[in-house]
Short mmCIF file of C-alpha atoms and ligand atoms in Angstrom, two decimals:
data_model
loop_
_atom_site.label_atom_id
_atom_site.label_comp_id
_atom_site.label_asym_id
_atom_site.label_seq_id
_atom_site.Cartn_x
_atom_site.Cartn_y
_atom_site.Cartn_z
CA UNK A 1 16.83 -37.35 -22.99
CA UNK A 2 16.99 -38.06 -19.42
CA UNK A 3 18.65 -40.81 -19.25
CA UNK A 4 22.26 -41.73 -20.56
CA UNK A 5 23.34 -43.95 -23.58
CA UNK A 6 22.29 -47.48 -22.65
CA UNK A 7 22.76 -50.00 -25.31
CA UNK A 8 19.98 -52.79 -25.84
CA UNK A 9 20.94 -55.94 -27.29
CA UNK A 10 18.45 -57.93 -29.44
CA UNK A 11 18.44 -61.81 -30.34
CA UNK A 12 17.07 -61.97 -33.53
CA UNK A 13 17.17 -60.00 -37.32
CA UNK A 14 14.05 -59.87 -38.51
CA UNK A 15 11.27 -57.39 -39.37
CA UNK A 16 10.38 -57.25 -35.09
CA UNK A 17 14.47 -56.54 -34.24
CA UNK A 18 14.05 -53.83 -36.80
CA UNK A 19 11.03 -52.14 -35.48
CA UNK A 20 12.46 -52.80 -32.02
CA UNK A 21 16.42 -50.95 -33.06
CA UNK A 22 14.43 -48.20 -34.46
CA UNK A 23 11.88 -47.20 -31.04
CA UNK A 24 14.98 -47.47 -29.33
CA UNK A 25 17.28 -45.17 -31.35
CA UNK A 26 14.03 -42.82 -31.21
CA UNK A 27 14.12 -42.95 -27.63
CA UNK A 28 17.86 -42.51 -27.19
CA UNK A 29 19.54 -45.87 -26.89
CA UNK A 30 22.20 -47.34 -28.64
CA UNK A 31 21.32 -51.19 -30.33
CA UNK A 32 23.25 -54.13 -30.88
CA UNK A 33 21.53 -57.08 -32.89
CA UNK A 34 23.05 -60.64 -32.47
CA UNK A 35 22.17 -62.67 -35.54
CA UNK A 36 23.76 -65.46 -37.92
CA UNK A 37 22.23 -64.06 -41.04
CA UNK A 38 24.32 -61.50 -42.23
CA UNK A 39 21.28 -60.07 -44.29
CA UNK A 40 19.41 -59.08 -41.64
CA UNK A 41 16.63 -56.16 -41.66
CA UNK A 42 17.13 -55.50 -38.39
CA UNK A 43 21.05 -54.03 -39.08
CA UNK A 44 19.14 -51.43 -40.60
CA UNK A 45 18.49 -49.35 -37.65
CA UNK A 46 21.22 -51.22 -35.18
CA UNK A 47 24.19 -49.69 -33.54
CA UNK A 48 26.40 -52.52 -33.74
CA UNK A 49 25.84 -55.64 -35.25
CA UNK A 50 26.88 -59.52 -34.02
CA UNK A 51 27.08 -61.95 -36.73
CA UNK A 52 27.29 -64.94 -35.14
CA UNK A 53 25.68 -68.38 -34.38
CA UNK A 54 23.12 -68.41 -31.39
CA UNK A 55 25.48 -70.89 -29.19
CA UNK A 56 28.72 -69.55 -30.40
CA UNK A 57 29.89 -69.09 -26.34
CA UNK A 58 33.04 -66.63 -27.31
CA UNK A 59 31.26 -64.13 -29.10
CA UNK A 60 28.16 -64.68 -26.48
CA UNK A 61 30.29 -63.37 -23.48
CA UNK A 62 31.50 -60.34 -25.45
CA UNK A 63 28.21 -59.88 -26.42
CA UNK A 64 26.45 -59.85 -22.99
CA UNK A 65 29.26 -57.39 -21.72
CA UNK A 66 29.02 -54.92 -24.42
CA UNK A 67 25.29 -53.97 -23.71
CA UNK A 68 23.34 -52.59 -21.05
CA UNK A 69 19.51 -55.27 -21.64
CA UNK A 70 18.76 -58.03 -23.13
CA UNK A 71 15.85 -58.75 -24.93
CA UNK A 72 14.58 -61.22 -28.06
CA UNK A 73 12.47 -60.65 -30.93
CA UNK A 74 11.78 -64.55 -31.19
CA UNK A 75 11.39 -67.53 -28.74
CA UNK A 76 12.93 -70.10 -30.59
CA UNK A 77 16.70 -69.43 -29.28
CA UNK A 78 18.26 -72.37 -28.74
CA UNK A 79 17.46 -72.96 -24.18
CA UNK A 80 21.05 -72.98 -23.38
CA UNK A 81 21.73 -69.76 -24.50
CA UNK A 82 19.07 -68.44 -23.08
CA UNK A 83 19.93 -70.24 -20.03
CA UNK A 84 23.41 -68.75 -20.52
CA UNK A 85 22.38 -64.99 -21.16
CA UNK A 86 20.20 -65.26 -17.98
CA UNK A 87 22.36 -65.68 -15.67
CA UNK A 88 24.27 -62.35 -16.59
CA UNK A 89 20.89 -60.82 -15.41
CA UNK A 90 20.16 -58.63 -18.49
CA UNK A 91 17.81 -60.85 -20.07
CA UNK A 92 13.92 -59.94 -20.00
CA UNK A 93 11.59 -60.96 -19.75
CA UNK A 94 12.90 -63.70 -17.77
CA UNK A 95 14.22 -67.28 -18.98
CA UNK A 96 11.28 -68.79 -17.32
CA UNK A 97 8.84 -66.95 -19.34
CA UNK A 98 10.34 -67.39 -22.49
CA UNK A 99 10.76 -71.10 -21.73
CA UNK A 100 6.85 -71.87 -21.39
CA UNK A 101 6.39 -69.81 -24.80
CA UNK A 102 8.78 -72.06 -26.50
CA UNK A 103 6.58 -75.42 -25.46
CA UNK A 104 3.17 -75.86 -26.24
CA UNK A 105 2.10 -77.62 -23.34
CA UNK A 106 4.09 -75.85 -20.98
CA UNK A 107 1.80 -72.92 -22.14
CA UNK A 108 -1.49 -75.24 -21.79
CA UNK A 109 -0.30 -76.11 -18.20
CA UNK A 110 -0.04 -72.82 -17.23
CA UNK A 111 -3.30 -71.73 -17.92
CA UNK A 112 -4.51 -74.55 -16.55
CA UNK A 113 -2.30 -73.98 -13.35
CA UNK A 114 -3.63 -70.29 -13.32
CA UNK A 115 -7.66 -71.06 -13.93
CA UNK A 116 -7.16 -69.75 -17.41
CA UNK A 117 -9.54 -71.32 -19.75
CA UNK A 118 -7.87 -72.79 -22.90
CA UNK A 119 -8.83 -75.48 -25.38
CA UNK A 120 -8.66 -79.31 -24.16
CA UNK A 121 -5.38 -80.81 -24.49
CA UNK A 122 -3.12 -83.65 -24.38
CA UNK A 123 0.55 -84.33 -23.86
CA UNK A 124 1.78 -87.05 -26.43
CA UNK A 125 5.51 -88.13 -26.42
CA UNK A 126 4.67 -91.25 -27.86
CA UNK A 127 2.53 -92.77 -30.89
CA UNK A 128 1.24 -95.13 -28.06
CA UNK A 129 -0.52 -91.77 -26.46
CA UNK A 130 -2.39 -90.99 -29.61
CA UNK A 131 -4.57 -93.82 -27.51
CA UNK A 132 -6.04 -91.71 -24.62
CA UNK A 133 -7.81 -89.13 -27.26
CA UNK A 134 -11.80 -88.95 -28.25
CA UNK A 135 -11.68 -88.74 -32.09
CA UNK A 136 -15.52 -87.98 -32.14
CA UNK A 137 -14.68 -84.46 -32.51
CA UNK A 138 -12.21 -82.92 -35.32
CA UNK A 139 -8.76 -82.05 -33.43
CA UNK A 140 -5.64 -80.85 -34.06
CA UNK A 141 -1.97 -82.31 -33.82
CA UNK A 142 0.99 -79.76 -32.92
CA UNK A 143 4.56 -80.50 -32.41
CA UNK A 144 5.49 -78.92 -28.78
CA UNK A 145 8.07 -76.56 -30.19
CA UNK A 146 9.43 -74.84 -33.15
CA UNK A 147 6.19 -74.53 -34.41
CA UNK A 148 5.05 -71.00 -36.17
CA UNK A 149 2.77 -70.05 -39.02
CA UNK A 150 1.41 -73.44 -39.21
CA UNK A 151 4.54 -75.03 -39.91
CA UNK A 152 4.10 -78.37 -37.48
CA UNK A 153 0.65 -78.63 -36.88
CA UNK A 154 -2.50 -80.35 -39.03
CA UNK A 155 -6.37 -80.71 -38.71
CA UNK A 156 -7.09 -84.87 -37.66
CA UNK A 157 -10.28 -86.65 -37.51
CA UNK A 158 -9.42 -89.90 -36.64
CA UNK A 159 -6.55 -91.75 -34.59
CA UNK A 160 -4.87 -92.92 -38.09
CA UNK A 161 -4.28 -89.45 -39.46
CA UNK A 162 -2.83 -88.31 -36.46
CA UNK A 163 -0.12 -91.25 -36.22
CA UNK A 164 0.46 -90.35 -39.92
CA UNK A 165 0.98 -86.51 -38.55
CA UNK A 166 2.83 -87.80 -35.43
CA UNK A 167 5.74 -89.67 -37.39
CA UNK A 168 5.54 -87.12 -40.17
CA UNK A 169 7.06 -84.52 -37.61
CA UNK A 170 9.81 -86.91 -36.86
CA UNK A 171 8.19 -88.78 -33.63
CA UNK A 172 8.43 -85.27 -32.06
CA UNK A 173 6.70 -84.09 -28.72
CA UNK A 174 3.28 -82.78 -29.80
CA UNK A 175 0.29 -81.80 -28.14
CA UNK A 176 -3.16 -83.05 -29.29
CA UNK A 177 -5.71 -80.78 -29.19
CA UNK A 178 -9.44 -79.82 -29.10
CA UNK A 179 -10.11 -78.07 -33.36
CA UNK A 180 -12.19 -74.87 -31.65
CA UNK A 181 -15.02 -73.80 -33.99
CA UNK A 182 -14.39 -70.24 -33.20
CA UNK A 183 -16.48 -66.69 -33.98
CA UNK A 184 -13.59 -64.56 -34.27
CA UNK A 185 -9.37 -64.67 -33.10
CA UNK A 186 -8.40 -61.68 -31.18
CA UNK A 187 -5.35 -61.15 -29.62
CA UNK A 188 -4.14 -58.65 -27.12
CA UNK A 189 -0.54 -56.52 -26.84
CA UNK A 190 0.03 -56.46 -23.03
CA UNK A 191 3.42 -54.72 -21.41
CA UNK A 192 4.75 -54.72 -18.06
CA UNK A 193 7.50 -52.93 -16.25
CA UNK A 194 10.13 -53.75 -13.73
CA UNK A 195 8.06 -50.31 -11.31
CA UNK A 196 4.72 -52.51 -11.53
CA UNK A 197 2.96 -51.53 -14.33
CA UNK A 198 1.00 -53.10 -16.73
CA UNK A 199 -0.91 -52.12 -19.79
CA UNK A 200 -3.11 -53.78 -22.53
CA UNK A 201 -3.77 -52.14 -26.00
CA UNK A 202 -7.33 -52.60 -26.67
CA UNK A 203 -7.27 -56.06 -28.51
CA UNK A 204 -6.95 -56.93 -32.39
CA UNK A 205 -9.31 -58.98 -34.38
CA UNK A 206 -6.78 -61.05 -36.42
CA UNK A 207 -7.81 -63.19 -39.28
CA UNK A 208 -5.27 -65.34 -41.14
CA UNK A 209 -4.98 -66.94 -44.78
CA UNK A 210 -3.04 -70.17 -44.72
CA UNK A 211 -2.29 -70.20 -40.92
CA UNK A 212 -0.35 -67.08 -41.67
CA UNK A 213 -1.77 -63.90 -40.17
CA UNK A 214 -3.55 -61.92 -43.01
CA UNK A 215 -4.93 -59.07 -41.39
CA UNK A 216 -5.28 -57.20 -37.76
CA UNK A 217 -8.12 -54.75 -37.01
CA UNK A 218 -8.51 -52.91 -33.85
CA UNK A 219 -10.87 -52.06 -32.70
CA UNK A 220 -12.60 -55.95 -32.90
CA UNK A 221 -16.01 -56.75 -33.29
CA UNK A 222 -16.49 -57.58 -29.89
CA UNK A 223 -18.51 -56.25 -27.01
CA UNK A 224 -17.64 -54.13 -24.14
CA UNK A 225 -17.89 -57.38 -21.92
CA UNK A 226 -15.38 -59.36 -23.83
CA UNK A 227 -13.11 -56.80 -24.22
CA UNK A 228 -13.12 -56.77 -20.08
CA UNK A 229 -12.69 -59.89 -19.57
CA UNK A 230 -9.58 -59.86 -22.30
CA UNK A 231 -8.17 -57.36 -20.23
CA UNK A 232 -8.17 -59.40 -17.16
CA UNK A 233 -7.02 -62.43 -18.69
CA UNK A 234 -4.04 -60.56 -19.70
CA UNK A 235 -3.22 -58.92 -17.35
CA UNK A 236 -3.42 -62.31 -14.82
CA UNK A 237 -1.61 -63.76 -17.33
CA UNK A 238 1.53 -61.01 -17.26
CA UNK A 239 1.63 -60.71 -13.58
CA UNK A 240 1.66 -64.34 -12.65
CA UNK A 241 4.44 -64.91 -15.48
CA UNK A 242 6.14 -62.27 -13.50
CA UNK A 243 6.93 -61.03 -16.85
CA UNK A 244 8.67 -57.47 -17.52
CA UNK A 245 8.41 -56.11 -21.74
CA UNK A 246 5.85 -56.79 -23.94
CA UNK A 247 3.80 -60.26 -24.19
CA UNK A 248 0.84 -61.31 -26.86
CA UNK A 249 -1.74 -63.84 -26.28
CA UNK A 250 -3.60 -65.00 -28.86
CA UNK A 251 -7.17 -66.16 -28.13
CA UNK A 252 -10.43 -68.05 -29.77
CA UNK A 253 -13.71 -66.40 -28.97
CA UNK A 254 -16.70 -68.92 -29.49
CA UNK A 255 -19.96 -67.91 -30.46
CA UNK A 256 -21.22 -67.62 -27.31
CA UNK A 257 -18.90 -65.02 -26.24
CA UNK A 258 -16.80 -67.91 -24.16
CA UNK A 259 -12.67 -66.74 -24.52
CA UNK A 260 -10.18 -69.49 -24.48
CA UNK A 261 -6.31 -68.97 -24.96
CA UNK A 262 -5.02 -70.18 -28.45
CA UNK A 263 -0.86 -69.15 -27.48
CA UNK A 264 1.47 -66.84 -26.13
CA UNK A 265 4.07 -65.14 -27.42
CA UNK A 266 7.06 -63.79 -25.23
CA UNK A 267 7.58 -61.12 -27.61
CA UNK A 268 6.38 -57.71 -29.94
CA UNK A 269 4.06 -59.57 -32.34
CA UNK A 270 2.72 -59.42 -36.00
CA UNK A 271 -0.95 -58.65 -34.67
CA UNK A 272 0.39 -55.44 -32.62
CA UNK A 273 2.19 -53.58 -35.41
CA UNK A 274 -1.18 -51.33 -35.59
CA UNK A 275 0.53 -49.67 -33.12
CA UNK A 276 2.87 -48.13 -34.80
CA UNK A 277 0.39 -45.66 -36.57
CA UNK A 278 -3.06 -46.51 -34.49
CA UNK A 279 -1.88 -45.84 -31.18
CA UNK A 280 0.52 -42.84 -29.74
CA UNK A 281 3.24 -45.28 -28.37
CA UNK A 282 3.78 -48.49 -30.20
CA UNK A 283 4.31 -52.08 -28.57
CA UNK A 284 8.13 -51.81 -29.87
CA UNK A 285 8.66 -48.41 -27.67
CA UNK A 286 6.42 -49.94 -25.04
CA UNK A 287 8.91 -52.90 -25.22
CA UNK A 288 12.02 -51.24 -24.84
CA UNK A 289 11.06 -48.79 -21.90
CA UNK A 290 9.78 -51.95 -20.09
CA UNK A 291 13.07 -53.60 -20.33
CA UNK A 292 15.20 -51.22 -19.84
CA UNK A 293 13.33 -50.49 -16.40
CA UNK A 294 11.84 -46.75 -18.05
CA UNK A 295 8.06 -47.02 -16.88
CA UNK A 296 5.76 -47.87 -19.51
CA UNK A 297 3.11 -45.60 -20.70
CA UNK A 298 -1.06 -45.40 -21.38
CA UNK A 299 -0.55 -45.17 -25.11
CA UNK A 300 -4.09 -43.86 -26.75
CA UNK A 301 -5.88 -44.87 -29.57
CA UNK A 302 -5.91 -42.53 -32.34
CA UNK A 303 -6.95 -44.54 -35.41
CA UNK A 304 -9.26 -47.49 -36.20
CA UNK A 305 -6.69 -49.30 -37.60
CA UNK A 306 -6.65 -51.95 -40.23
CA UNK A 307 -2.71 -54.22 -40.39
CA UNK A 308 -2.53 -55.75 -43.47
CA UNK A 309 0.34 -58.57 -44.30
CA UNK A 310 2.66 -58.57 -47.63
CA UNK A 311 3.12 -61.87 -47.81
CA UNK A 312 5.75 -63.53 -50.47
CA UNK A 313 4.72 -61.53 -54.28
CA UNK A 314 1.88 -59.17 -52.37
CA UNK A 315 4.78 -56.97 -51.59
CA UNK A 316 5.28 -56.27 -55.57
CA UNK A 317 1.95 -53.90 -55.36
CA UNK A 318 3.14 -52.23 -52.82
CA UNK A 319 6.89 -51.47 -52.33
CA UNK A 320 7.23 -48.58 -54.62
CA UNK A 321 4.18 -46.74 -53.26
CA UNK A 322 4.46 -43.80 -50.71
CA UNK A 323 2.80 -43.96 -47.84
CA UNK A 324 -0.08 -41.62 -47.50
CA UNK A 325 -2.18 -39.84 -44.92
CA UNK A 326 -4.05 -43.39 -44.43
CA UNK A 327 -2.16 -45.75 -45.82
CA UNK A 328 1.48 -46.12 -44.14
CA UNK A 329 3.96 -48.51 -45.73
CA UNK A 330 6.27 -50.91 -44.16
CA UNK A 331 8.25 -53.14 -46.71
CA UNK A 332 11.29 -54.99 -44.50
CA UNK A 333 14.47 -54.92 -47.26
CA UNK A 334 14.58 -58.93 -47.32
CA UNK A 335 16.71 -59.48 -50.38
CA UNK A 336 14.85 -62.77 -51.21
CA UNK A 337 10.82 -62.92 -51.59
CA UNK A 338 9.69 -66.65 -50.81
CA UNK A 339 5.78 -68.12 -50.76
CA UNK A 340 4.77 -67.47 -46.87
CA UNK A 341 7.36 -65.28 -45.95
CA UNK A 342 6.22 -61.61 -44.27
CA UNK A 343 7.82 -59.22 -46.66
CA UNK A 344 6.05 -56.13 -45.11
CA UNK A 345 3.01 -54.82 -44.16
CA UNK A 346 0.60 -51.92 -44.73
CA UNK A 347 -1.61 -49.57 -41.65
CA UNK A 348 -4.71 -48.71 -43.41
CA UNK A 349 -6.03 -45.83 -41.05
CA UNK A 350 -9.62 -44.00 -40.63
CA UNK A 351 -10.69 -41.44 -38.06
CA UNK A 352 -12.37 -42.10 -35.50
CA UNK A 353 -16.02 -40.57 -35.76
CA UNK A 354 -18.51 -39.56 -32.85
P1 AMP B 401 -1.10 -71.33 -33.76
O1 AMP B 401 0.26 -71.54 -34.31
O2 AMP B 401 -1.45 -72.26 -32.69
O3 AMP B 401 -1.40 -69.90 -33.44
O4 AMP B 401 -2.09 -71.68 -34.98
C1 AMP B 401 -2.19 -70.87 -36.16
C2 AMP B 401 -3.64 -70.72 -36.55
O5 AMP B 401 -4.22 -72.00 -36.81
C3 AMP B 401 -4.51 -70.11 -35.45
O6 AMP B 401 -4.41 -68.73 -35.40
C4 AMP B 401 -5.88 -70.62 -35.86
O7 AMP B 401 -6.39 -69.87 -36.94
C5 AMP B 401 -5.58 -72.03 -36.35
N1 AMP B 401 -5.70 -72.96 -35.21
C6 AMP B 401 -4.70 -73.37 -34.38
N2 AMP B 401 -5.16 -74.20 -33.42
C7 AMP B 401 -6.48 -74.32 -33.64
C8 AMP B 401 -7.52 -75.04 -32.97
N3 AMP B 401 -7.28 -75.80 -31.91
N4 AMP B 401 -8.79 -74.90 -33.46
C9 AMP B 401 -9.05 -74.14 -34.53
N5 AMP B 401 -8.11 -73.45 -35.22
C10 AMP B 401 -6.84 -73.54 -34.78
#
């Protein structure tokens, strides 16, 4: 190694703080992973481990001191702690970043601040500005925050069903939005580094069961001209976020090849863990050498590879298989298996022919 024991501190146990502890301990740092849940996959490759709520101040300033970064492995921490952890300076990517990824239409206004194309849109903060919305067109109803996996968000057609979806989510802030009849979701894995550097795997072509992601292919069935223009998009996207570590964007591309930004997540995501055996550097090492101000790399592509979810029982076929030459195995160790929860997943590899 060339450079000393650093230790990187992670909000968040799940399956992505696990992947994360273990690129890190394979490139030579130390981990500590502050989480309530005492259960947590994540401890299975950490250093140290903080059990602890997320605004728990004691045990936040003893955290912050004992480690070298800061990073998070999902956006919904509560804002004043990550308000709190910022100003230590450790945190990346920044608080301002994570903050747009946490609100809907702060992520709408961005692109539309940064001549991003995304779907139409509407702020609504109160059943009265269900009002200002053409219902000719199907559209969908999201609540600003705290949304994931389709939890808070439902197809409407007319005004009524989405004041029936508005008060069912508690009166919350939601966004009302365009329903996209979409060819294909893709979604790209860019990083960025505090020397300059960015990077975008080439993008996945994600399709999901039940709002949940179901499976990630890369390469997508896309053309060359697409794929450019994801590239660029991405890369505008990560510079003018001033954003250092790894950030997904989810897209919709139309029939007519059109791209429009779905969301963005501040974070490693589901749709890049092809990396781990389809590329020569993962998103999670990518991730921890951009925070921890290493440069980032040019990972290659060495598989076409195929990411498929274990979602609640699917894990049953699969978690006391080896993985094979093709076929490589992730199951996370949650103790409990519950309906729509990501239990593991499976990299389903082929060579590349030419
Ligand atoms: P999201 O949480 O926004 O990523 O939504 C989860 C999934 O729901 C997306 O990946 C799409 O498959 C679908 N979805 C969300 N918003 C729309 C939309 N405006 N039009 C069509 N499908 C959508």
């Amino acid at each position: 190694m060339t450079h000393e024991k650093k230790t990187i501190g992670i909000f968040g146990g799940g399956q992505l703080g696990m992947l994360l502890a273990e690129a890190a301990k394979n490139i030579g740092f130390e981990t500590n992973i502050y989480c309530p849940d005492h259960e947590s996959p994540a401890f299975k490759f950490a250093t140290n481990q903080t059990i602890a709520e997320y605004n728990d101040k004691q045990i936040l300033v003893q955290f912050i001191k004992s480690v070298d970064y800061i990073t998070i492995e999902f956006e919904n921490i509560p804002q004043n702690t990550i308000n709190f952890i910022a100003k230590s300076g450790k945190l990346f990517p920044s608080s301002d970043a994570i903050k747009i990824s946490q609100d809907r239409l702060m992520e709408k206004d961005f692109c539309v601040e940064n001549h991003i194309a995304t779907n139409e849109y509407t702020d609504v903060v109160n059943i009265s500005d269900l009002s200002h919305w053409n219902y000719d067109k199907k559209s969908v109803i999201k609540t600003r925050q705290l949304g994931y996996d389709g939890k808070g968000q439902r197809v409407i057609n007319t005004k009524s069903e989405a004041e029936q979806a508005f008060k069912e989510f508690g009166n919350r802030p939601c966004i009302l939005e365009e329903f996209v009849d979409f060819a294909i979701e893709v979604s790209t894995i860019s990083a960025r580094d505090t020397h300059g550097n960015t990077f975008t795997y080439p993008p996945s072509e994600n399709i999901h069961k039940n709002h949940i992601l179901n499976t990630s292919c890369v390469p997508a069935s896309i053309d060359q001209k697409t794929e450019n223009t994801l590239y660029e998009i991405s890369k505008k996207m990560i510079k003018n976020l001033n954003y250092i570590g790894v950030l997904a964007i989810e897209f919709f591309v139309l029939k007519d090849n059109s791209i429009l930004v779905n969301e963005i997540a501040p974070r490693v995501h589901n749709s890049g863990h092809w990396t781990l055996d389809g590329a020569d550097i993962s998103q999670f090492e990518q991730h921890i050498r951009a925070i921890s101000q290493l440069k980032i790399l040019n990972p290659k592509l060495i598989f076409k590879t195929k990411m498929l979810n274990l979602i609640g029982d699917d894990v049953n076929i699969w978690k006391d298989k080896n993985s094979s030459k093709n076929e490589k195995i992730y199951i996370y160790g949650k103790t409990e298996t519950k309906m729509g929860r990501k239990m593991g997943h499976v990299n389903f590899l082929e060579e590349f022919k030419y």
